[in-house]
């Protein structure tokens, strides 16, 4: 299957991030190199773009699309984005001019049935972004306790029927383990009352999102990774993050706000005693245009959050 993925907010991301055509830039979620190529196209011979991804398919495709194809230096590394600092250290890179994250799952991962991310295609219950990882969706679905499943589906999927879905999953797996995405979809459909399934998104959407987040620890690594990313920026360096759902967007928004504010003293104190100074400025956000949403409906929930290091 061809690695197809339409880069969202591409021009906006490039326009914001690239300030020095001979600078060093890192795309921590390279995927099929859509954004990475956009950044690389703006750089001159003295510039460097480093693309990082944990997905073997992405590494293979992006390497073909990036390496040796642009005037600037291009490098590709396999890693979870939370470990980007280790990759920089291994390459002898200290401070960088810009860093970028496109969170969530790629169109290729969603459209590839064998990866098990989609409730629209039948495939194995996998959902691992790093195919070498131990934990997969089948283990979560078949081994987590009912209370754990209910909590994950409620917390990460914001699903109002979480307890009922967990109850139905546990009942179904007693008959036989759930091994495919469509088997899980059938259980979810049975769990959600018919009247609640008429309107809104696909009944399995929230549960699949929740299990995917659990398998890949997507939210647990975000805040610390953002702070580490800002730490590696040069003065005036820029960070851009594309989010796709309220949970991850809230974490990015709050982390940026904290770094813009600096001081962590209680509001009732007349003067600052913590001594923490603001690290970021000009934090803002933008969403896709109506034309982009019409052309690519998957961009509808996307939001680009950005900030500049002081």
Coordinates of C-alpha atoms in Angstrom, one line a residue, residues 4 37 178 202 208 212 226 236 263 296 308:
X4 CA -0.5 8.6 1.3
X37 CA 9.7 18.3 2.8
X178 CA -11.4 -10.3 20.4
X202 CA -19.3 6.6 14.2
X208 CA -10.9 3.4 19.1
X212 CA -5.0 4.0 20.5
X226 CA 7.0 20.1 25.0
X236 CA 13.9 33.4 18.9
X263 CA 5.9 32.6 37.5
X296 CA -9.5 17.3 3.2
X308 CA 8.4 31.7 20.0

